Every structure is written in C-alpha cells, then in structure tokens.
Amino acid sequence: MTSGRAEYIWIDGAIPTAKVRSKTKIVEAGEEMPIWGFDGSSTNQADGSNSDCVLRPVMTKPDPVRKGSNDLLVMTEVLDTHLEPHVSNTRAACAAAAAKYADHEMIFGIEQEYTFFKGVRPLGFPDSGYPPPQGGYYCGVGDDEVHGRDVVEAHLEKCMAAGLKIDGINAEVMPGQWEFQIGPLPALEVADQLWLARWLLYRVAEDFGVNATLYPKPARGDWNGAGAHTNFSTKEMRDDYQACVDAAEALSRRHKLHIANYGHAIEERLTGLHETCSYTEFRYGVSDRGASVRIPWQVHRDQKGYIEDRRPNANMDPYVVTRLIMETVCGGYTE
Ligand code: ADP
Ligand code: MN
Ligand code: MN
Ligand code: MN
C-alpha cells in the first residue's frame, strides 16, 4: 500500500474545557503532512458564515490503532485563514515562552489522572450506592479493587507503539481512577505528547465500551479528585537545591494567576482534603502531599532535582500550565 491514513488531531473550542477532535486524511507514503481545514462552526471555533479553520501539523507519530505501515497520528495546531494562531490556540504562546526561556532548559513530567465511566457511574461503582471506602484501590490488585486494567494496558501499549515518552502508569485512590505519566520533556514536546496520549485514551477506551473523563471531581463526597501534577526542573534546579526552593517561592508569588488557569472547577478538587491543599492557600514542603508544591524526598536528600506542582487539574491545558510555570519560574517575578 503506498497510501496511508493520517488521523489529524486538534483541540477544539469547547467551553469551559477544550477536548480533542480528529478526522482522517488519505496521504501518500513519505509525503510531508500538509495543512488541512475543518468546519470551525461545529467545534465552537468559528461562525457558520465564516467557518473555515486551518490545521497545521506539529508532530507526527506512527498510528498504533490502525497499525498500517503508512498510517499516522498527526497532532496539529489550529490557525485562522490568515495562518495566524486561532484564539483557541494556546500552543503558540507556549512556543513563545519556550523560546524566550530556552537557556533554562526546562523539562516537565506530567502525571495525568483520569476516571473511567460506564454510563453515568464511575467504572467499579455499583448501580446504586457506593463501593467500599478508599484505601485499597491505589496501586491495588484483584478484581474487587481494580477496574479497567485491560483498557489501561491497551492504552499503555498504544502510547509506547506510537513512540510517546510515557514513563509509567498506576491505579489511583478512587476506584476506576488511573494515572499515566508523560515526560520528562521540554514544554512543547510534553504538551503535544500529552494531548496525543489523551486522544489515544479516549480512542482505546471506545473499543472497550467505557468512557474516560478528565473531570477533576468525578464523584462527590469522600472520593479523591483527578489532578495532573506537573513536575519540572530548570538546568539550575537539576544542579542545585536552592534553585528548587527558589522555584517554589516564585510559584507562591503568582498563586492566584496559576489557580485561575489550572483547569475548570479547580475549587471542587483543591479543598484541602484528599491529598490537596486548598486553592485559597499556597504551601510547599518536602514530601508533603497536602501542600500546593511538593519537594520530593530524594530531591531533598540529593540536594538537587525537580519539584512537583500538585495544583493542576486533570482537565488542565498543558500548553497553558507549562507556559505559566516557565514565565513564573524563569521570569524573575519579585511580588
Ligand atoms: P508521584 O510520586 O508524585 O506519584 P510519579 O512517579 O507519578 O510521582 O511522577 C513523577 C514525574 O516526575 C514523572 O513524570 C517524571 O518524568 C518526572 N520527573 C522526574 N525527574 C524530573 C526532572 N528532573 N524534571 C522534571 N520532571 C521530572
Ligand atoms: Mn504519580
Ligand atoms: Mn496520582
Ligand atoms: Mn504526584
């Protein structure tokens, strides 16, 4: 076969939380991926009277779902018809910040938590009432504690086959809740790959008849929310502990700005309970999972490394979160 199927993936204009969309273009083997278009009036990105939006490829990977040797997954960014970044395009500003602060060689590792749903209930929740309280589910094993492992394993396999830098998976605290980690990579790469990994998650889950959601508080009550802890380091931090502390201090100065941009419904998740610090406060500490920012114990022991921003929601936009961290940590804000 000399032609293949290119799945063009983009981020829509849905409010309050954008989601991924995709459609298929037949391409010739070896062809450079061309720009393409779509109907922005169906994705909250344009009016019907002026509906065209443009897709520009930013990252191409082998397609582990279709598996043909010429099949591809094409992550794109959305442009307007003047070929300028569309208003919904958060990647362009991330690219600008990454270029501006390139000297710091910042890298990010993002822990993406998510929850499977079967119909209107989290996977593993009975039709009525609740499963046993949290305690045994995190990194658990056994049919009574683990729900959806076959989907998770299939997703992991696809991420690896696509050549993504996925560095682990684990079952989470609430039943039906899981995590994968992407990174460490520079801002644009980690964000492009995270969006692609999210698309693969939704796509793989389809085949199992379940639905993955990034909603940050999928079950009310005494159940953990879903976050996207964002671990990061500059080259200074990878060398020097004081630089790690300075980065946490810098984040403290722009707490409100970060909270306002770390995902819709963050106040539902950052309550101060369930391994979170309230969104109204900023605290950092060594090994502290009740803090806004955690300094891992190995980092304290080694006196160098990275820190973990625990505030971002599962439904955050990684282009926005990594951009803000670059600007706040490298930008020298003093108040
Ligand atoms: P947790 O204990 O919080 O569950 P995880 O193992 O899930 O931690 O995630 C740790 C993340 O930190 C991984 O994504 C990893 O890639 C990332 N990481 C490790 N070292 C660095 C570093 N020097 N800079 C940035 N991120 C890092
Ligand atoms: Mn983790
Ligand atoms: Mn986790
Ligand atoms: Mn974490």
XYZ file of C-alpha atoms and ligand atoms in Angstrom:
365
model
C 0.000 0.000 0.000
C 1.533 3.346 -0.968
C -1.194 5.425 0.597
C -1.941 5.630 4.281
C -4.430 7.100 6.693
C -3.376 10.217 8.592
C -5.518 10.952 11.639
C -5.397 14.747 12.098
C -5.977 15.569 15.775
C -6.768 19.050 17.115
C -8.004 20.812 20.226
C -11.488 22.273 19.906
C -13.046 25.444 21.319
C -15.328 23.788 23.863
C -16.028 25.864 26.978
C -15.094 25.568 29.805
C -12.780 22.697 28.865
C -11.477 22.011 25.378
C -11.371 18.446 24.104
C -9.684 16.687 21.215
C -11.254 16.060 17.833
C -9.912 14.201 14.822
C -10.618 13.249 11.234
C -8.874 11.194 8.609
C -6.969 12.224 5.510
C -5.615 9.770 2.953
C -1.957 10.614 2.281
C 0.807 9.204 0.110
C 3.631 7.332 1.810
C 6.554 9.654 2.534
C 4.519 12.780 1.826
C 5.087 15.729 4.148
C 1.892 16.293 6.136
C 0.050 19.222 4.518
C -2.023 21.861 6.280
C -5.731 20.977 6.208
C -9.038 22.536 7.190
C -12.205 21.849 9.156
C -15.587 23.326 9.962
C -14.952 25.553 12.963
C -18.661 26.266 13.386
C -19.103 22.694 14.641
C -16.326 22.955 17.247
C -17.063 26.356 18.806
C -14.173 27.856 16.831
C -15.978 29.884 14.134
C -19.322 31.259 12.961
C -21.234 29.389 10.282
C -20.866 32.330 7.906
C -17.056 32.218 8.103
C -16.474 28.692 9.242
C -13.081 27.596 7.951
C -10.250 26.907 10.350
C -6.818 25.557 9.452
C -4.921 22.589 10.893
C -1.128 22.808 10.900
C 0.748 19.603 11.774
C 3.153 19.938 14.713
C 4.003 16.296 15.500
C 3.619 13.074 13.514
C 3.769 9.558 15.005
C 3.044 6.053 13.724
C -0.620 5.134 14.287
C -0.771 2.205 16.733
C -4.553 1.890 16.342
C -4.746 1.325 12.592
C -1.252 -0.151 12.552
C -0.662 0.088 8.772
C 2.919 0.957 7.899
C 1.745 4.222 6.294
C -0.843 5.088 8.948
C -0.070 8.128 11.083
C -1.306 10.176 14.013
C -0.831 13.855 13.284
C -1.051 16.299 16.190
C -1.915 19.746 14.845
C -2.474 23.310 15.986
C -5.420 25.425 14.879
C -4.831 28.547 12.764
C -7.208 31.081 11.260
C -7.366 31.537 7.494
C -4.608 34.182 7.668
C -2.472 31.345 9.061
C -2.219 33.132 12.406
C -2.852 31.230 15.676
C -6.597 30.865 16.265
C -7.920 32.395 19.517
C -8.378 28.874 20.887
C -4.714 28.051 20.133
C -2.762 28.035 23.410
C 0.273 26.357 21.862
C 1.596 29.484 20.160
C 2.092 31.354 23.455
C 3.719 28.262 24.958
C 6.119 28.136 21.996
C 6.988 31.814 22.516
C 7.733 31.286 26.227
C 9.766 28.165 25.483
C 11.883 30.154 23.017
C 12.277 33.104 25.375
C 13.441 30.949 28.294
C 15.290 28.297 26.276
C 18.512 28.999 28.233
C 16.968 27.426 31.336
C 16.498 24.079 29.564
C 13.283 23.430 31.430
C 11.777 19.936 31.339
C 8.403 18.681 32.577
C 6.910 15.351 33.656
C 3.108 15.374 33.842
C 1.071 12.845 35.848
C -2.255 12.593 34.045
C -5.021 11.202 36.267
C -8.367 10.232 34.750
C -11.511 8.279 35.550
C -13.351 5.633 33.559
C -17.129 5.827 33.378
C -19.567 3.155 32.332
C -22.760 5.084 31.578
C -23.272 7.651 34.328
C -21.294 5.825 37.046
C -17.535 5.569 37.559
C -16.321 2.131 36.476
C -16.404 -0.127 39.539
C -19.221 1.778 41.262
C -22.345 -0.367 41.769
C -25.591 0.685 40.046
C -26.792 2.156 43.299
C -24.933 3.057 46.463
C -21.170 3.144 46.722
C -18.211 0.787 46.685
C -16.215 0.232 49.906
C -14.383 3.392 51.026
C -10.981 4.374 49.621
C -7.945 2.618 50.989
C -7.112 -0.442 48.931
C -7.557 0.847 45.416
C -4.340 2.855 44.939
C -1.877 0.590 43.117
C -4.187 -2.276 44.058
C -4.544 -5.730 42.573
C -7.537 -8.053 42.394
C -10.972 -7.962 40.849
C -12.519 -6.383 43.950
C -10.182 -3.394 43.772
C -9.144 -2.858 40.180
C -11.472 -1.761 37.403
C -10.431 -1.223 33.801
C -6.929 -2.646 33.795
C -7.378 -4.181 30.330
C -8.114 -0.699 28.942
C -5.153 0.811 30.761
C -2.781 -1.871 29.465
C -4.064 -1.395 25.905
C -3.553 2.370 26.208
C -0.014 1.918 27.533
C 0.815 -0.384 24.652
C -0.509 2.117 22.105
C 1.393 5.023 23.670
C 4.618 3.013 23.513
C 3.951 1.878 19.940
C 3.323 5.487 18.910
C 6.727 6.415 20.317
C 5.444 8.638 23.117
C 7.657 9.165 26.149
C 5.258 7.573 28.617
C 7.120 6.775 31.807
C 4.607 4.869 33.910
C 1.035 4.017 34.892
C -0.727 3.300 38.174
C -4.169 2.644 39.625
C -5.395 5.607 41.670
C -7.057 6.164 45.042
C -10.664 6.140 43.790
C -11.975 3.009 42.047
C -11.996 3.398 38.254
C -9.360 6.136 38.512
C -5.928 5.750 36.906
C -2.815 7.698 36.008
C -0.178 7.763 33.316
C 2.897 9.951 33.225
C 4.467 11.625 30.189
C 7.974 13.072 30.281
C 10.322 14.436 31.267
C 10.417 16.555 28.124
C 10.581 20.241 27.159
C 7.289 22.164 27.380
C 6.056 21.879 23.803
C 7.001 18.222 23.479
C 5.401 17.193 26.768
C 2.220 19.103 25.936
C 1.954 17.801 22.347
C 2.511 14.266 23.603
C 0.052 14.617 26.480
C -2.721 15.755 24.129
C -1.940 12.853 21.814
C -1.932 10.408 24.746
C -5.316 11.790 25.813
C -6.675 11.197 22.312
C -5.351 7.629 22.433
C -7.002 7.118 25.815
C -10.434 8.144 24.556
C -9.928 6.140 21.378
C -8.750 2.942 23.067
C -11.498 3.144 25.707
C -14.109 3.303 22.905
C -13.230 -0.257 21.923
C -13.927 -1.426 25.486
C -17.254 0.385 25.744
C -16.071 2.691 28.507
C -15.510 6.421 28.562
C -12.519 8.208 30.066
C -13.074 11.617 31.628
C -10.619 14.227 32.883
C -13.256 15.861 35.090
C -11.421 16.921 38.285
C -14.044 15.777 40.815
C -15.984 12.955 39.170
C -17.578 11.660 42.387
C -18.733 13.965 45.146
C -18.061 13.115 48.749
C -15.193 11.170 50.211
C -13.540 10.312 46.904
C -10.287 11.674 45.524
C -10.376 14.097 42.623
C -8.262 13.807 39.491
C -5.217 16.025 39.040
C -2.324 16.500 36.675
C 0.672 17.012 38.951
C 3.266 18.860 36.921
C 6.881 18.082 37.804
C 9.513 20.395 36.415
C 13.124 21.431 36.559
C 15.430 24.009 35.091
C 19.052 23.144 34.488
C 19.847 25.170 37.637
C 17.410 23.046 39.694
C 18.921 19.802 38.378
C 22.208 21.031 39.862
C 21.284 22.931 42.973
C 18.741 22.598 45.798
C 18.435 26.324 46.446
C 17.197 26.741 42.871
C 14.414 24.211 43.670
C 13.384 26.246 46.728
C 13.579 29.475 44.721
C 11.227 27.965 42.108
C 8.677 27.078 44.814
C 8.979 30.630 46.184
C 8.446 32.074 42.706
C 5.262 29.999 42.324
C 3.996 31.355 45.656
C 4.064 34.900 44.237
C 1.617 34.191 41.422
C -0.615 31.597 43.102
C -3.928 33.175 42.090
C -2.937 33.504 38.445
C -1.926 29.845 38.319
C -5.088 28.653 40.080
C -7.221 30.628 37.624
C -5.547 28.805 34.729
C -5.108 25.286 36.079
C -8.411 23.837 34.887
C -12.153 24.375 35.261
C -13.728 23.512 38.638
C -10.394 23.542 40.460
C -12.149 24.687 43.638
C -14.117 21.415 43.659
C -10.876 19.462 43.785
C -8.478 21.628 45.822
C -10.484 21.510 49.029
C -7.670 20.864 51.482
C -8.795 17.227 51.800
C -7.875 14.154 49.743
C -4.157 14.924 49.353
C -4.685 18.519 48.269
C -4.003 21.983 49.651
C -6.962 24.368 49.476
C -6.933 26.587 46.393
C -7.121 29.584 48.746
C -3.677 28.825 50.183
C -0.172 28.243 48.890
C 2.258 25.998 50.771
C 5.283 23.989 49.759
C 7.172 21.332 51.652
C 9.390 18.261 51.479
C 7.364 15.061 50.937
C 4.157 16.976 51.719
C 1.215 15.667 49.705
C -1.049 18.163 51.427
C 0.967 21.054 50.004
C 0.473 23.019 46.791
C 4.026 22.198 45.754
C 5.942 19.143 46.920
C 9.703 18.772 47.020
C 10.251 15.010 46.669
C 12.329 13.474 49.480
C 15.015 12.225 47.089
C 15.427 15.787 45.842
C 15.977 16.955 49.413
C 18.410 14.091 50.023
C 20.345 14.675 46.789
C 20.150 18.452 47.235
C 19.119 18.871 43.592
C 16.484 17.748 41.109
C 12.947 18.968 40.472
C 9.707 19.963 42.196
C 6.084 18.929 41.803
C 3.304 21.462 41.271
C 0.318 19.498 42.636
C -2.282 22.128 41.807
C -3.150 21.491 38.124
C -6.427 19.680 37.497
C -6.665 16.594 35.309
C -8.553 18.764 32.796
C -5.825 21.405 32.531
C -4.297 22.506 29.238
C -0.601 21.524 29.322
C 0.310 24.358 26.925
C -1.068 26.836 29.471
C 0.336 25.159 32.585
C 3.875 24.742 31.223
C 3.861 28.289 29.834
C 2.851 29.775 33.188
C 5.472 27.747 35.045
C 8.171 28.879 32.598
C 7.106 32.508 32.888
C 6.804 32.467 36.685
C 9.946 30.473 37.454
C 12.221 31.996 34.796
C 10.644 35.433 34.582
C 12.068 36.824 37.813
C 8.782 37.952 39.400
C 9.511 39.523 42.769
C 5.969 40.108 44.039
P 4.383 10.726 42.324
O 5.226 10.196 43.433
O 4.029 12.157 42.538
O 3.197 9.862 42.000
P 5.319 9.994 39.604
O 6.356 8.935 39.594
O 3.948 9.618 39.213
O 5.379 10.728 41.046
O 5.762 11.171 38.630
C 6.998 11.812 38.706
C 7.198 12.607 37.427
O 8.353 13.427 37.596
C 7.442 11.766 36.186
O 6.597 12.210 35.144
C 8.892 12.063 35.843
O 9.121 12.052 34.454
C 9.054 13.461 36.375
N 10.451 13.853 36.617
C 11.450 13.118 37.127
N 12.599 13.811 37.154
C 12.330 15.034 36.640
C 13.102 16.225 36.410
N 14.407 16.314 36.736
N 12.484 17.285 35.867
C 11.179 17.233 35.562
N 10.401 16.167 35.767
C 10.953 15.066 36.301
Mn 2.091 9.827 40.254
Mn -1.581 10.325 41.202
Mn 2.300 13.283 42.028
